XYZ file of C-alpha atoms in Angstrom:
135
model
C 168.539 47.646 79.692
C 167.056 50.129 82.394
C 169.772 48.896 84.741
C 172.583 49.766 82.296
C 170.896 53.179 81.670
C 170.568 53.818 85.346
C 174.195 52.736 85.739
C 175.345 54.967 83.104
C 173.603 57.938 84.590
C 175.113 57.293 88.131
C 178.683 56.826 86.573
C 178.231 59.944 84.563
C 177.057 62.018 87.705
C 180.015 60.601 89.614
C 182.492 61.697 86.841
C 180.928 65.080 86.690
C 181.416 65.643 90.497
C 185.077 64.562 90.310
C 186.096 66.346 86.935
C 183.702 69.375 86.718
C 185.852 72.495 86.155
C 186.308 75.027 88.917
C 185.773 78.525 87.629
C 187.725 80.895 89.734
C 185.349 83.722 88.654
C 182.735 81.803 90.644
C 184.673 80.838 93.617
C 187.600 83.247 94.150
C 185.323 86.022 95.661
C 185.729 88.274 98.652
C 184.445 86.237 101.712
C 182.785 89.393 103.204
C 182.972 87.972 106.679
C 181.525 90.267 109.335
C 181.016 87.551 111.943
C 181.551 83.870 112.591
C 178.734 81.785 111.074
C 177.982 78.120 110.854
C 176.070 77.528 107.547
C 174.326 74.324 106.167
C 176.887 74.039 103.482
C 179.782 75.871 104.979
C 181.400 78.134 107.575
C 182.610 81.672 107.907
C 185.269 82.661 110.366
C 187.226 85.916 111.298
C 190.216 85.556 113.359
C 193.195 87.953 114.249
C 196.059 87.578 111.810
C 198.871 87.648 114.263
C 202.387 87.708 113.186
C 202.698 86.065 109.753
C 199.258 84.563 110.305
C 198.250 84.240 106.636
C 201.603 82.682 105.836
C 201.310 79.991 108.539
C 197.616 79.223 107.800
C 198.512 78.905 104.044
C 201.119 76.382 104.844
C 198.668 74.417 107.251
C 195.935 74.385 104.486
C 198.440 73.128 101.779
C 199.295 70.151 104.033
C 195.651 69.142 103.995
C 195.311 66.061 101.660
C 193.724 66.591 98.315
C 193.925 70.434 98.721
C 195.275 72.655 96.088
C 195.240 76.447 95.130
C 192.308 77.505 92.830
C 193.334 81.194 92.468
C 195.025 84.006 94.190
C 198.403 84.380 95.971
C 199.487 85.491 99.402
C 200.897 88.676 97.962
C 197.306 89.513 96.716
C 195.982 89.051 100.129
C 193.371 86.399 99.109
C 193.627 82.746 98.158
C 190.928 80.276 97.193
C 191.735 76.598 97.859
C 189.862 73.423 96.603
C 189.684 70.317 98.803
C 188.166 67.174 97.376
C 186.639 64.482 99.382
C 188.524 61.107 99.422
C 186.074 58.764 97.692
C 183.487 60.838 95.591
C 185.792 63.777 94.933
C 183.303 66.473 96.057
C 184.849 69.887 95.802
C 184.867 72.305 98.783
C 186.129 75.788 98.257
C 187.824 77.849 101.101
C 188.757 81.377 100.475
C 191.162 83.062 102.864
C 191.443 86.788 102.800
C 193.806 89.079 104.970
C 191.843 92.116 105.728
C 194.193 94.429 107.703
C 194.930 92.584 110.874
C 192.118 89.907 110.513
C 191.910 86.757 108.435
C 188.519 86.044 107.009
C 187.668 82.535 106.021
C 184.762 81.193 104.024
C 184.479 77.530 103.409
C 181.731 76.197 101.354
C 180.492 73.039 99.395
C 179.873 73.116 95.591
C 177.147 70.364 95.474
C 174.228 69.840 97.766
C 172.353 71.623 100.402
C 174.406 70.482 103.302
C 178.086 69.501 103.700
C 177.257 67.465 107.002
C 179.760 69.715 108.875
C 182.767 68.758 106.745
C 183.698 72.349 106.094
C 183.362 73.368 109.873
C 185.497 70.507 111.085
C 188.231 71.158 108.497
C 188.373 74.849 109.254
C 188.261 74.364 113.058
C 191.140 71.811 112.658
C 193.212 74.459 110.711
C 192.527 77.144 113.317
C 193.458 74.754 116.109
C 196.800 74.000 114.552
C 197.400 77.679 113.911
C 196.766 78.225 117.598
C 199.037 75.471 118.527
C 201.817 76.859 116.238
C 201.457 80.359 117.849
C 201.796 78.973 121.292
């Protein structure tokens, strides 16, 4: 009986992680990036926007598997994306804001104290692709 109760709790937790609603009011916020930072559960980056930088980065981000727009538009100058992990469906949120000639990115996890570098790796991959597309 205890085994089934524990199993039910674990399955319920897994379902909550995968299907928990994402409130744009909580996640679609100004990144307020003043400098590049590596955080325990995310990363912040400031990069020059360049010609059509936001448009090109937006396209790169949307090519990422299990990634969709949570809120915002390019016309608004700010978009928040949700990327879910493959197996457990953990949501990570990335907000990109065009601030004059700079793009500000803030990627962060929703659950846990650490993302084990997942957000940093994802953002660095996007930025490498953006640099490669530019050159």
